[in-house]
Coordinates of C-alpha atoms and ligand atoms in Angstrom, one line a residue:
M1 CA -0.3 -14.5 -16.0
N2 CA 1.4 -11.2 -16.8
V3 CA -1.0 -8.3 -16.0
L4 CA -0.3 -4.7 -16.9
V5 CA -2.2 -2.0 -15.0
V6 CA -2.3 1.4 -16.6
G7 CA -2.5 4.4 -14.3
G8 CA -0.8 5.7 -11.2
G9 CA -3.6 6.9 -8.9
A10 CA -5.2 5.3 -5.8
R11 CA -7.8 3.6 -7.9
E12 CA -5.0 1.9 -9.9
H13 CA -3.2 1.1 -6.6
A14 CA -6.4 -0.7 -5.5
L15 CA -6.5 -2.5 -8.9
C16 CA -2.9 -3.5 -8.5
A17 CA -3.6 -4.8 -5.0
A18 CA -6.5 -6.9 -6.3
V19 CA -4.3 -8.3 -9.1
A20 CA -1.5 -9.0 -6.5
R21 CA -4.1 -11.0 -4.4
S22 CA -4.9 -13.2 -7.4
K23 CA -3.3 -16.6 -8.0
N24 CA -0.4 -16.7 -10.5
A25 CA -0.3 -13.0 -11.3
T26 CA 2.8 -11.1 -12.2
L27 CA 2.1 -7.4 -12.1
F28 CA 3.5 -4.7 -14.4
S29 CA 2.6 -1.0 -14.3
V30 CA 2.6 2.1 -16.5
M31 CA 2.0 5.3 -14.6
S32 CA 2.6 9.0 -15.1
N33 CA 3.9 9.4 -11.5
L34 CA 6.0 7.1 -9.4
N35 CA 3.3 5.8 -7.1
P36 CA 5.1 4.1 -4.1
G37 CA 2.3 1.7 -3.4
I38 CA 2.3 0.4 -7.0
E39 CA 6.1 0.3 -7.0
Q40 CA 6.0 -2.1 -4.1
L41 CA 3.6 -4.5 -5.9
A42 CA 4.9 -4.4 -9.4
K43 CA 7.6 -6.6 -10.8
E44 CA 8.5 -3.8 -13.2
F45 CA 7.1 -0.4 -14.0
L46 CA 7.4 2.4 -16.6
V47 CA 6.9 6.0 -15.7
T48 CA 5.4 7.7 -18.8
K49 CA 2.3 9.5 -20.0
E50 CA -0.5 7.0 -19.9
T51 CA -2.1 8.4 -23.1
N52 CA 1.0 7.6 -25.0
V53 CA -0.7 4.6 -26.6
D54 CA 2.3 3.4 -28.7
V55 CA 4.7 3.4 -25.8
V56 CA 2.2 1.6 -23.5
T57 CA 1.5 -1.0 -26.2
Q58 CA 5.3 -1.5 -26.8
F59 CA 5.8 -2.0 -23.0
A60 CA 2.9 -4.5 -22.9
V61 CA 4.3 -6.4 -25.8
S62 CA 7.8 -6.4 -24.5
R63 CA 6.7 -7.7 -21.1
K64 CA 4.5 -10.4 -22.7
A65 CA 1.3 -9.0 -21.0
D66 CA -1.6 -11.5 -21.2
L67 CA -4.0 -8.9 -19.9
V68 CA -4.2 -5.1 -19.5
L69 CA -6.4 -3.2 -17.0
V70 CA -6.9 0.5 -17.6
G71 CA -7.7 2.7 -14.6
P72 CA -8.3 6.3 -16.0
E73 CA -10.5 7.4 -18.8
A74 CA -7.9 9.4 -20.9
P75 CA -6.0 6.4 -22.2
L76 CA -9.4 4.8 -23.2
E77 CA -10.2 7.9 -25.2
A78 CA -6.8 7.8 -26.8
G79 CA -7.6 4.3 -28.1
I80 CA -5.3 2.2 -25.9
V81 CA -7.6 -0.9 -26.0
D82 CA -7.8 -0.8 -29.8
S83 CA -4.0 -0.5 -30.0
L84 CA -3.4 -3.4 -27.6
R85 CA -6.0 -5.5 -29.5
K86 CA -4.0 -5.0 -32.7
A87 CA -0.9 -6.2 -30.9
G88 CA -2.9 -9.3 -29.8
I89 CA -3.2 -8.3 -26.1
A90 CA -6.6 -8.5 -24.3
S91 CA -7.9 -5.8 -22.1
C92 CA -10.6 -5.7 -19.5
A93 CA -11.6 -2.2 -20.6
P94 CA -13.7 -0.8 -23.4
S95 CA -12.6 0.2 -26.9
K96 CA -12.4 3.8 -27.9
A97 CA -15.8 3.5 -29.5
A98 CA -17.5 1.9 -26.5
A99 CA -15.8 4.3 -24.1
R100 CA -17.7 7.2 -25.8
I101 CA -20.4 6.3 -23.2
E102 CA -18.1 8.4 -20.9
T103 CA -15.9 10.4 -23.3
N104 CA -18.8 12.0 -25.3
K105 CA -21.8 13.1 -23.2
E106 CA -23.8 14.0 -26.2
W107 CA -23.4 10.6 -27.7
M108 CA -24.4 9.0 -24.4
R109 CA -27.6 11.0 -24.2
N110 CA -28.4 10.2 -27.8
L111 CA -27.8 6.5 -27.2
L112 CA -30.3 6.6 -24.3
Q113 CA -32.8 8.3 -26.5
R114 CA -32.3 5.9 -29.5
Y115 CA -32.8 2.8 -27.2
Q116 CA -35.5 4.4 -25.0
I117 CA -33.5 3.6 -21.9
P118 CA -35.1 4.8 -18.7
G119 CA -33.4 7.3 -16.4
Q120 CA -33.0 9.8 -19.2
L121 CA -33.0 13.6 -18.5
A122 CA -34.4 16.3 -20.7
F123 CA -31.4 17.6 -22.7
E124 CA -30.2 19.8 -25.5
V125 CA -26.9 20.4 -27.2
V126 CA -26.0 24.0 -28.2
T127 CA -23.1 25.5 -30.1
N128 CA -23.9 29.1 -29.1
A129 CA -25.2 30.6 -25.8
Q130 CA -28.2 32.3 -27.4
D131 CA -29.6 29.0 -28.4
A132 CA -29.5 27.8 -24.8
K133 CA -31.8 30.6 -23.5
A134 CA -35.1 28.9 -24.4
F135 CA -34.1 25.6 -22.8
I136 CA -33.0 27.3 -19.6
E137 CA -36.1 29.4 -19.4
R138 CA -38.4 26.4 -20.1
L139 CA -36.8 24.7 -17.1
H140 CA -37.0 27.9 -14.9
G141 CA -33.2 28.0 -14.7
E142 CA -33.0 24.5 -13.1
V143 CA -30.3 23.1 -15.4
A144 CA -26.9 21.5 -15.4
I145 CA -24.3 22.7 -17.9
K146 CA -21.8 20.0 -19.1
P147 CA -18.9 20.2 -21.5
I148 CA -19.2 17.3 -24.0
G149 CA -15.9 15.6 -23.4
L150 CA -13.6 14.8 -20.5
T151 CA -12.8 17.4 -17.8
G152 CA -11.6 15.3 -14.9
G153 CA -15.0 15.7 -13.2
K154 CA -14.5 19.4 -12.8
G155 CA -16.4 20.9 -15.8
V156 CA -20.0 20.3 -14.7
R157 CA -21.9 23.2 -13.2
V158 CA -25.3 22.9 -11.7
A159 CA -27.9 25.6 -11.0
G160 CA -28.0 26.6 -7.4
D161 CA -24.7 24.9 -6.6
H162 CA -22.4 26.7 -9.0
F163 CA -24.4 29.5 -10.6
N164 CA -27.7 31.3 -10.3
G165 CA -30.0 32.6 -13.0
T166 CA -30.0 32.7 -16.7
Q167 CA -27.2 35.3 -17.1
E168 CA -24.7 33.3 -15.0
A169 CA -25.7 30.2 -16.9
L170 CA -25.1 31.9 -20.3
A171 CA -21.8 33.2 -19.1
Y172 CA -20.5 29.7 -18.4
I173 CA -22.0 28.3 -21.6
T174 CA -20.1 31.0 -23.5
E175 CA -16.9 30.2 -21.7
V176 CA -17.2 26.4 -22.4
I177 CA -17.8 27.1 -26.1
E178 CA -15.1 29.8 -26.5
K179 CA -12.5 27.8 -24.6
K180 CA -13.6 24.5 -26.0
I181 CA -13.7 23.1 -22.4
G182 CA -14.0 19.3 -22.8
G183 CA -12.6 19.4 -26.3
A184 CA -15.5 20.8 -28.3
A185 CA -17.2 24.1 -28.9
K186 CA -20.5 22.7 -27.7
V187 CA -22.4 22.4 -24.5
L188 CA -24.8 19.7 -23.2
L189 CA -27.6 21.2 -21.2
E190 CA -29.6 19.0 -19.0
E191 CA -32.6 19.3 -16.7
K192 CA -31.2 19.5 -13.1
A193 CA -32.0 16.2 -11.2
V194 CA -32.7 16.8 -7.5
G195 CA -32.2 14.1 -4.9
E196 CA -29.4 12.0 -3.6
E197 CA -26.6 10.7 -5.8
F198 CA -25.3 7.1 -5.7
T199 CA -22.7 5.2 -7.7
L200 CA -23.3 1.7 -9.0
Q201 CA -20.3 -0.2 -10.4
A202 CA -20.4 -3.5 -12.2
F203 CA -18.3 -5.9 -14.2
S204 CA -19.5 -6.3 -17.8
D205 CA -18.8 -9.1 -20.3
G206 CA -20.6 -7.3 -23.1
E207 CA -24.0 -8.7 -22.2
H208 CA -24.3 -9.6 -18.5
L209 CA -23.3 -7.5 -15.5
A210 CA -22.0 -8.6 -12.2
P211 CA -22.9 -5.7 -9.9
L212 CA -21.0 -4.4 -6.8
P213 CA -22.3 -2.6 -3.7
A214 CA -23.7 0.9 -4.1
V215 CA -21.3 3.7 -3.0
Q216 CA -21.8 7.4 -2.3
D217 CA -19.0 9.7 -3.4
H218 CA -18.5 13.3 -2.1
K219 CA -17.5 15.6 -5.0
R220 CA -17.5 18.9 -3.1
L221 CA -14.2 19.9 -1.5
L222 CA -15.5 21.1 1.9
P223 CA -17.6 19.7 4.7
D224 CA -21.4 19.9 4.3
D225 CA -21.0 19.8 0.5
Q226 CA -19.6 23.3 0.2
G227 CA -16.8 24.5 -2.0
P228 CA -15.7 23.6 -5.5
N229 CA -16.1 20.3 -7.3
T230 CA -13.2 17.9 -7.0
G231 CA -12.5 14.4 -8.4
G232 CA -14.1 13.1 -5.2
M233 CA -13.0 13.6 -1.6
G234 CA -14.1 10.2 -0.2
S235 CA -16.9 7.7 -0.3
Y236 CA -18.7 5.0 1.7
S237 CA -20.5 1.8 1.2
C238 CA -22.7 -0.2 3.6
V239 CA -22.7 -3.9 4.7
D240 CA -26.0 -4.6 2.9
G241 CA -24.8 -3.2 -0.5
L242 CA -27.3 -0.4 -0.3
L243 CA -27.0 3.1 1.2
P244 CA -28.9 4.6 4.1
F245 CA -31.3 6.4 1.7
L246 CA -31.4 3.8 -1.1
R247 CA -33.8 0.9 -1.3
E248 CA -33.2 -2.4 -3.0
G249 CA -35.8 -1.7 -5.8
E250 CA -34.0 1.6 -6.6
Y251 CA -30.6 -0.1 -6.7
K252 CA -32.1 -2.6 -9.2
E253 CA -33.5 0.3 -11.3
G254 CA -30.0 1.6 -11.6
L255 CA -28.6 -1.8 -12.5
H256 CA -31.4 -2.3 -15.1
I257 CA -30.3 1.0 -16.7
L258 CA -26.7 -0.1 -16.9
E259 CA -27.8 -3.5 -18.3
L260 CA -29.8 -1.8 -21.1
I261 CA -26.8 0.5 -21.9
V262 CA -24.5 -2.5 -22.3
L263 CA -27.1 -4.2 -24.5
A264 CA -27.4 -1.1 -26.6
L265 CA -23.7 -0.8 -27.0
K266 CA -23.6 -4.5 -28.2
K267 CA -26.4 -3.7 -30.7
E268 CA -24.3 -0.7 -31.9
G269 CA -21.4 -3.0 -32.6
H270 CA -19.3 -1.8 -29.7
P271 CA -19.5 -4.6 -27.1
Y272 CA -18.5 -3.2 -23.6
I273 CA -16.0 -5.4 -21.7
G274 CA -14.7 -4.2 -18.4
P275 CA -15.9 -2.3 -15.3
I276 CA -18.8 0.1 -15.9
Y277 CA -19.8 2.9 -13.6
G278 CA -23.2 4.5 -13.4
Q279 CA -23.7 7.8 -11.5
F280 CA -27.4 8.1 -10.6
M281 CA -29.6 10.6 -8.9
L282 CA -32.4 9.1 -6.8
T283 CA -35.2 11.7 -7.3
H284 CA -38.8 11.9 -6.0
S285 CA -40.1 10.0 -9.0
D286 CA -37.4 7.5 -10.1
V287 CA -33.7 6.9 -10.7
K288 CA -32.1 9.3 -13.2
L289 CA -28.8 8.7 -14.9
I290 CA -26.4 11.5 -14.4
E291 CA -23.3 10.0 -16.1
V292 CA -21.7 6.8 -17.1
N293 CA -18.0 6.2 -16.7
A294 CA -16.1 3.6 -18.8
R295 CA -14.0 2.4 -15.8
F296 CA -14.1 2.1 -12.0
G297 CA -14.7 5.3 -10.0
D298 CA -12.0 7.0 -8.0
P299 CA -12.5 6.8 -5.0
E300 CA -15.4 4.3 -5.4
A301 CA -13.1 1.5 -6.6
M302 CA -11.5 1.5 -3.2
N303 CA -14.8 0.8 -1.5
V304 CA -15.6 -2.3 -3.6
L305 CA -12.4 -3.9 -4.8
P306 CA -11.1 -4.8 -1.3
L307 CA -14.4 -6.6 -0.7
L308 CA -13.9 -8.9 -3.6
Q309 CA -13.3 -12.5 -2.4
T310 CA -13.6 -14.1 -5.8
D311 CA -10.1 -14.2 -7.5
F312 CA -10.0 -10.9 -9.5
L313 CA -8.3 -12.5 -12.5
E314 CA -11.0 -15.1 -12.6
V315 CA -13.6 -12.3 -12.9
C316 CA -11.4 -10.7 -15.6
S317 CA -11.3 -14.1 -17.5
A318 CA -15.1 -14.3 -17.2
M319 CA -15.5 -10.8 -18.7
L320 CA -13.3 -11.8 -21.6
S321 CA -14.9 -15.1 -22.2
Q322 CA -18.5 -13.8 -21.8
T323 CA -19.1 -16.2 -18.9
L324 CA -19.9 -13.6 -16.2
E325 CA -23.3 -15.1 -15.7
K326 CA -21.8 -18.4 -14.6
T327 CA -19.2 -16.7 -12.3
P328 CA -20.9 -15.8 -9.0
L329 CA -19.1 -12.9 -7.2
S330 CA -18.3 -13.4 -3.6
L331 CA -18.0 -10.2 -1.6
A332 CA -17.1 -9.6 2.0
K333 CA -20.1 -8.4 4.0
K334 CA -18.6 -5.2 5.4
S335 CA -19.1 -1.5 5.4
T336 CA -16.3 0.8 4.1
V337 CA -15.3 4.4 4.5
C338 CA -12.7 6.0 2.3
K339 CA -11.3 9.5 2.9
Y340 CA -8.7 11.2 0.8
V341 CA -5.8 13.3 2.0
V342 CA -5.4 16.1 -0.5
P343 CA -3.0 19.1 -0.8
E344 CA -4.4 22.3 0.7
G345 CA -6.0 24.4 -2.1
Y346 CA -7.0 21.3 -4.1
G347 CA -9.8 22.1 -6.5
V348 CA -8.6 25.7 -6.8
K349 CA -4.8 26.0 -6.6
S350 CA -3.0 23.1 -4.9
M351 CA -0.1 23.6 -2.6
S352 CA 2.0 20.7 -4.1
G353 CA 5.5 19.5 -3.7
Y354 CA 5.6 18.9 0.1
P355 CA 6.9 15.7 1.7
I356 CA 4.2 13.5 3.2
T357 CA 4.9 10.6 5.6
V358 CA 2.6 7.6 5.7
D359 CA 3.1 5.0 8.5
E360 CA 1.8 2.1 6.4
Q361 CA 2.4 -0.5 9.1
A362 CA 0.5 1.4 11.8
I363 CA -2.4 2.0 9.4
Q364 CA -2.5 -1.6 8.3
S365 CA -2.3 -2.9 11.9
L366 CA -5.7 -1.1 12.5
G367 CA -7.2 -3.2 9.7
D368 CA -7.2 -0.2 7.3
L369 CA -6.0 -0.1 3.7
V370 CA -3.9 2.7 2.3
F371 CA -3.7 3.6 -1.3
Y372 CA -1.4 6.2 -2.8
A373 CA -2.6 8.6 -5.5
S374 CA -1.1 11.6 -7.1
V375 CA 2.2 11.5 -5.2
N376 CA 5.7 11.0 -6.4
K377 CA 8.5 9.1 -4.9
K378 CA 11.6 11.2 -5.0
N379 CA 14.7 9.5 -3.6
H380 CA 13.3 8.3 -0.2
D381 CA 10.6 11.0 0.1
I382 CA 7.0 10.9 -1.0
V383 CA 6.0 14.3 -2.3
T384 CA 2.5 15.6 -3.0
G385 CA 1.4 16.5 -6.5
T386 CA -1.5 18.8 -7.5
S387 CA -4.2 16.2 -7.1
R388 CA -5.4 13.9 -4.4
A389 CA -2.5 12.4 -2.4
V390 CA -3.4 9.3 -0.3
A391 CA -6.6 7.5 0.5
V392 CA -7.3 5.5 3.7
V393 CA -10.1 2.9 3.7
G394 CA -11.7 1.7 7.0
I395 CA -13.4 -1.6 6.7
A396 CA -15.7 -2.9 9.4
D397 CA -19.1 -4.5 10.2
T398 CA -20.8 -1.1 10.5
I399 CA -20.4 2.2 8.8
D400 CA -19.8 3.9 12.1
S401 CA -16.9 1.6 13.0
A402 CA -15.5 1.9 9.4
E403 CA -15.6 5.7 9.8
K404 CA -13.8 5.6 13.1
Q405 CA -11.3 3.2 11.8
C406 CA -10.6 5.3 8.8
E407 CA -10.0 8.4 11.0
A408 CA -7.6 6.4 13.2
G409 CA -5.7 5.4 10.1
L410 CA -5.6 9.0 8.9
S411 CA -3.8 10.1 12.1
Y412 CA -0.7 8.2 10.8
I413 CA -0.4 10.5 7.8
H414 CA 1.6 13.6 8.3
G415 CA 2.9 16.6 6.2
E416 CA 2.5 20.3 5.7
H417 CA -0.4 21.7 3.8
L418 CA -2.7 18.7 3.8
F419 CA -6.5 18.6 4.0
V420 CA -9.1 15.9 4.6
R421 CA -12.9 16.2 4.5
H422 CA -13.6 14.6 7.8
D423 CA -17.4 14.6 7.7
I424 CA -17.5 11.7 5.1
G425 CA -19.2 8.7 6.6
T426 CA -20.1 10.4 9.9
R427 CA -23.5 9.9 11.5
P428 CA -24.6 13.5 11.1
L429 CA -23.9 13.6 7.4
L430 CA -25.5 10.2 6.8
E431 CA -28.6 11.4 8.7
R432 CA -28.7 14.6 6.7
R433 CA -28.7 12.5 3.5
S434 CA -31.5 10.3 4.7
T435 CA -33.6 13.3 5.9
H436 CA -33.0 15.0 2.6
M437 CA -34.2 11.9 0.7
Q438 CA -37.3 11.6 3.0
K439 CA -38.2 15.2 2.1
I440 CA -37.7 14.5 -1.6
R441 CA -39.8 11.4 -1.4
G442 CA -42.6 13.4 0.2
K443 CA -42.8 15.7 -2.8
P444 CA -45.6 15.2 -5.3
Ligands
LIG501 N1 -15.8 9.5 -8.4 C1 -16.1 10.0 -9.7 C2 -15.3 9.5 -10.8 O1 -14.6 8.6 -10.7 O2 -15.4 10.0 -11.9

């Protein structure tokens, strides 16, 4: 089976590794950077802009692709799945219309409202800052401000974390509208959800979901959740599929919300095939939906894909033939900790273009996995880009061992101007999360 993976980041490297582990798979890749990990696995690759739908489709046709997997959201928004479908090629990824669940936050909130799906937050969409004032004051300033469209995870600002008071909120709303951040002169205002965040990813065949272990990502750049928002500095998952602060019933609440969304999309005439990602906030009252992504998360894909023992392409076939319900997923019972090596200044102004050395053999001999992200192979050097560079994943029976293993692996990565958020997966941070949630649960 010829499989084309679109995307050149660490999530896509993990997708390629899962394809390469499958029986009878021949891997092709389209990526915007020359990812050395994907290069090692693929029979052939094309370095081009991943949103260039016609070029990607032509490459898929010419290489007789039987299946296309799409890592990032931008090609989904550009209509890659629709274009491939016209060329007779199947994708385990949503159409442009179904992907609006991620690419248009206003549409997502309206869908939840139309189908009365739980987990909804109070929201309002405004096209000028003055109209936002009443909503902000009604919520005593406790709001989140979100551009409508894609911003690479960096456009959301939350009261208390990124701004304080109505004036600062209005200033950012004005900026989003004037600069059309996220592609529209509009802003989504939401009630601020307070609690602990978790990610739930699942495979969808348009009706049924096959869920994966819960993961917690770390969006802020610096230890103790300080600094600017990033695409995600690292993540962990636990052997029981839950998180130290997350109970089984709460995980199931999140899953139920995703199931209802998939059913709503089917009713809307946009069946959702592919991996789906829910970002949830566990609050004092219930589970709230913060965002839906029409793809695997990055870094969260790297916590779950390596655990998959069922042949990945069998899971893809089950998504396409709507037989996921009859295809039980087998997952290794392990904890995982993933930490990203990023260029110094990432999230503000990256110091990019520096060589980085990765002793893959030494890392793998520890039992760790290494996934390349926004780096470029130039001659025999690997050079950092402006985004995240390399991820190391420790896999072990306990989260503590996985964290230690991940740190041991990181010691084999060298280069100038690199940064790692070392607190991810450590005992003090996990305890802080649990204590925070205990306090939240105690609130009336
Ligand atoms: N980890 C967040 C995302 O993939 O969007």
